[in-house]
């Protein structure tokens, strides 16, 4: 697949969201390849989203065209703008920076990236009727649940001693499901961590409601 990306004349929606990169399809749900395969097995923090969107997919294809490594692709596509700012604020409030002995979790996205692994329940982009998939009813969609249990579960097992930060309720409930079903005994799963998106108007309320329990988990 990497060679196919390098062979593309240009990076556009039509050149990347096409049958050359289609991995699986079931009804309106389609999973396309994107170069998000790198796993930082020594990470102390794992941040988990639902799935990359078209924008991240486009950036990742361009990064490969520009000669970047799979690790660099991950680093370049990790949470931008206000979302990253909020994420750093929450992590520092939970004193994760103190646990890692760093000044602020901001450096996880540059100088201290060796401590961080970013991933998604489905590491490749999902489209529902051609649009970015929102995560609705993810455990009820056979194609997605099977993909998660065949792929993401392996990552969870590698990182089960890391601090696992789920971005939002959908990711929380899915990891909770896997943790129980497969008896993973995740060491520090911050269940209830809010999605830091600007679209999540309740994020600060959710963080405040769950902060005490998350700090308790982190202190163990």
Coordinates of C-alpha atoms in Angstrom, one line a residue:
X1 CA 0.0 0.0 0.0
X2 CA 2.9 2.4 0.8
X3 CA 4.2 1.9 -2.7
X4 CA 0.8 2.6 -4.2
X5 CA 0.7 5.9 -2.3
X6 CA 4.1 6.9 -3.5
X7 CA 3.1 6.1 -7.0
X8 CA 0.1 8.5 -7.0
X9 CA 0.5 11.5 -9.3
X10 CA -1.3 13.8 -6.9
X11 CA -3.1 13.6 -3.5
X12 CA -6.8 14.4 -3.8
X13 CA -10.0 13.0 -2.4
X14 CA -10.7 11.1 -5.6
X15 CA -7.2 9.6 -5.8
X16 CA -7.2 8.3 -2.2
X17 CA -10.9 7.4 -1.5
X18 CA -11.1 4.8 -4.3
X19 CA -11.1 1.1 -4.7
X20 CA -7.3 0.9 -4.8
X21 CA -7.3 1.6 -1.0
X22 CA -10.7 0.1 0.0
X23 CA -10.1 -2.6 2.6
X24 CA -13.6 -3.6 3.7
X25 CA -17.2 -2.7 2.8
X26 CA -20.6 -3.6 4.3
X27 CA -23.6 -1.6 3.1
X28 CA -23.0 2.1 3.6
X29 CA -19.9 1.5 5.7
X30 CA -16.5 1.5 4.0
X31 CA -13.0 1.2 5.5
X32 CA -10.1 2.7 3.5
X33 CA -6.4 2.2 4.1
X34 CA -4.3 5.1 5.4
X35 CA -0.7 4.8 6.7
X36 CA -1.5 4.8 10.4
X37 CA 0.2 1.5 11.2
X38 CA 3.0 2.7 13.6
X39 CA 2.6 1.4 17.2
X40 CA 4.8 3.0 19.9
X41 CA 5.0 -0.2 22.0
X42 CA 7.0 1.7 24.8
X43 CA 4.5 4.5 25.2
X44 CA 3.4 5.5 28.6
X45 CA 0.3 7.4 27.3
X46 CA -2.1 6.1 24.7
X47 CA -4.7 8.5 23.4
X48 CA -7.6 6.8 21.5
X49 CA -10.0 8.4 19.1
X50 CA -12.8 6.7 17.0
X51 CA -11.3 6.8 13.5
X52 CA -9.3 9.2 11.4
X53 CA -11.3 11.4 9.1
X54 CA -10.7 12.5 5.5
X55 CA -8.5 15.4 6.5
X56 CA -6.1 13.2 8.5
X57 CA -6.2 10.6 5.7
X58 CA -5.2 13.3 3.1
X59 CA -2.4 14.6 5.4
X60 CA -1.1 11.0 5.9
X61 CA -1.0 10.3 2.2
X62 CA 0.9 13.6 1.5
X63 CA 3.4 12.8 4.3
X64 CA 4.2 9.4 2.7
X65 CA 4.6 11.2 -0.7
X66 CA 7.0 13.6 1.0
X67 CA 9.1 10.7 2.2
X68 CA 8.1 10.7 5.8
X69 CA 8.3 7.5 8.0
X70 CA 5.2 5.8 9.5
X71 CA 6.1 7.3 12.9
X72 CA 6.4 10.8 11.4
X73 CA 3.0 10.3 9.7
X74 CA 1.5 9.6 13.2
X75 CA 3.2 12.6 14.7
X76 CA 2.0 15.0 12.0
X77 CA -1.6 13.8 12.2
X78 CA -2.0 14.0 16.0
X79 CA -4.7 16.4 17.2
X80 CA -4.3 20.0 16.0
X81 CA -5.4 23.5 17.2
X82 CA -7.9 24.0 20.0
X83 CA -8.5 20.3 20.5
X84 CA -4.8 19.7 21.3
X85 CA -4.8 22.8 23.7
X86 CA -7.8 21.4 25.6
X87 CA -6.3 17.9 25.7
X88 CA -3.1 19.2 27.1
X89 CA -5.0 21.3 29.7
X90 CA -6.9 18.3 30.9
X91 CA -3.8 16.0 31.1
X92 CA -1.9 18.6 33.0
X93 CA -4.8 19.1 35.4
X94 CA -4.7 15.3 36.0
X95 CA -0.9 15.8 36.7
X96 CA 0.1 13.3 34.0
X97 CA 3.0 15.7 33.3
X98 CA 4.2 15.1 36.9
X99 CA 3.9 11.3 36.5
X100 CA 6.1 11.5 33.3
X101 CA 8.4 14.1 35.0
X102 CA 7.9 16.6 32.2
X103 CA 7.0 20.3 32.5
X104 CA 3.7 20.0 30.5
X105 CA 2.0 17.4 28.4
X106 CA 2.4 19.8 25.5
X107 CA 5.9 18.3 24.9
X108 CA 4.3 14.9 24.3
X109 CA 3.5 16.3 20.8
X110 CA 7.1 17.2 20.1
X111 CA 10.2 16.7 22.3
X112 CA 8.7 13.9 24.4
X113 CA 6.7 12.1 21.7
X114 CA 8.6 8.8 22.8
X115 CA 6.1 8.6 25.7
X116 CA 3.0 9.0 23.5
X117 CA 1.0 6.6 21.2
X118 CA -2.0 8.0 19.4
X119 CA -4.5 5.6 17.8
X120 CA -8.2 5.0 17.1
X121 CA -10.7 2.2 17.7
X122 CA -10.5 1.7 13.9
X123 CA -7.0 3.0 12.8
X124 CA -8.1 3.4 9.2
X125 CA -10.7 6.0 7.9
X126 CA -14.3 4.9 7.9
X127 CA -16.9 6.5 5.7
X128 CA -20.6 6.1 6.1
X129 CA -22.5 7.0 2.9
X130 CA -19.3 8.8 1.8
X131 CA -19.1 11.0 4.9
X132 CA -16.7 10.8 7.9
X133 CA -18.1 8.2 10.3
X134 CA -19.3 9.6 13.7
X135 CA -19.0 6.5 15.8
X136 CA -22.7 5.9 16.1
X137 CA -23.6 2.4 17.3
X138 CA -20.1 1.2 16.7
X139 CA -20.5 -2.1 18.7
X140 CA -23.6 -2.9 16.7
X141 CA -21.9 -2.7 13.3
X142 CA -20.4 -6.2 12.6
X143 CA -17.8 -5.0 10.2
X144 CA -16.4 -2.5 12.7
X145 CA -16.6 -4.7 15.8
X146 CA -14.7 -7.4 14.0
X147 CA -12.1 -5.0 12.8
X148 CA -11.7 -3.6 16.3
X149 CA -11.3 -7.1 17.8
X150 CA -8.8 -8.2 15.1
X151 CA -6.7 -5.0 15.2
X152 CA -7.2 -2.5 18.0
X153 CA -7.4 -5.3 20.6
X154 CA -3.8 -6.2 19.8
X155 CA -2.7 -2.6 20.5
X156 CA -4.6 -2.6 23.8
X157 CA -2.8 -5.7 24.9
X158 CA 0.6 -4.2 24.0
X159 CA -0.3 -1.0 25.9
X160 CA -2.3 -2.4 28.8
X161 CA 0.1 -1.0 31.3
X162 CA 0.0 2.5 29.8
X163 CA -2.3 5.4 30.8
X164 CA -5.1 5.0 28.3
X165 CA -7.1 8.1 27.5
X166 CA -10.3 7.5 25.5
X167 CA -11.6 10.6 23.6
X168 CA -15.3 10.6 24.5
X169 CA -18.1 8.2 25.5
X170 CA -18.1 6.1 22.4
X171 CA -14.4 5.2 22.9
X172 CA -14.8 4.8 26.6
X173 CA -17.7 2.3 26.3
X174 CA -15.9 0.4 23.5
X175 CA -12.7 0.0 25.5
X176 CA -14.8 -0.9 28.6
X177 CA -16.5 -3.6 26.5
X178 CA -13.1 -5.0 25.3
X179 CA -11.6 -4.8 28.8
X180 CA -14.4 -6.9 30.3
X181 CA -14.9 -9.3 27.5
X182 CA -11.2 -10.1 27.1
X183 CA -10.2 -9.7 30.8
X184 CA -7.4 -7.3 29.9
X185 CA -7.1 -5.8 33.4
X186 CA -6.1 -2.5 32.0
X187 CA -3.8 -0.8 34.5
X188 CA -5.0 2.8 34.1
X189 CA -8.0 3.3 31.8
X190 CA -9.4 6.9 32.3
X191 CA -13.0 6.0 31.7
X192 CA -15.2 9.1 31.2
X193 CA -12.5 11.3 29.8
X194 CA -14.3 13.8 27.5
X195 CA -13.8 14.4 23.8
X196 CA -11.8 17.7 23.6
X197 CA -13.4 18.9 20.4
X198 CA -14.9 22.4 20.3
X199 CA -18.1 20.8 19.2
X200 CA -18.4 19.0 22.6
X201 CA -20.2 21.7 24.7
X202 CA -20.3 19.5 27.8
X203 CA -16.6 18.6 27.8
X204 CA -15.7 20.8 30.8
X205 CA -18.6 19.6 32.8
X206 CA -17.8 15.9 32.0
X207 CA -14.2 16.4 32.9
X208 CA -15.1 18.0 36.2
X209 CA -17.5 15.2 37.0
X210 CA -15.0 12.5 36.4
X211 CA -11.8 14.3 37.5
X212 CA -11.7 12.9 41.1
X213 CA -12.1 9.3 39.9
X214 CA -9.4 9.7 37.2
X215 CA -7.0 11.2 39.7
X216 CA -7.6 8.3 42.0
X217 CA -6.8 5.8 39.2
X218 CA -3.6 7.7 38.3
X219 CA -2.4 7.7 41.9
X220 CA -2.5 3.9 42.1

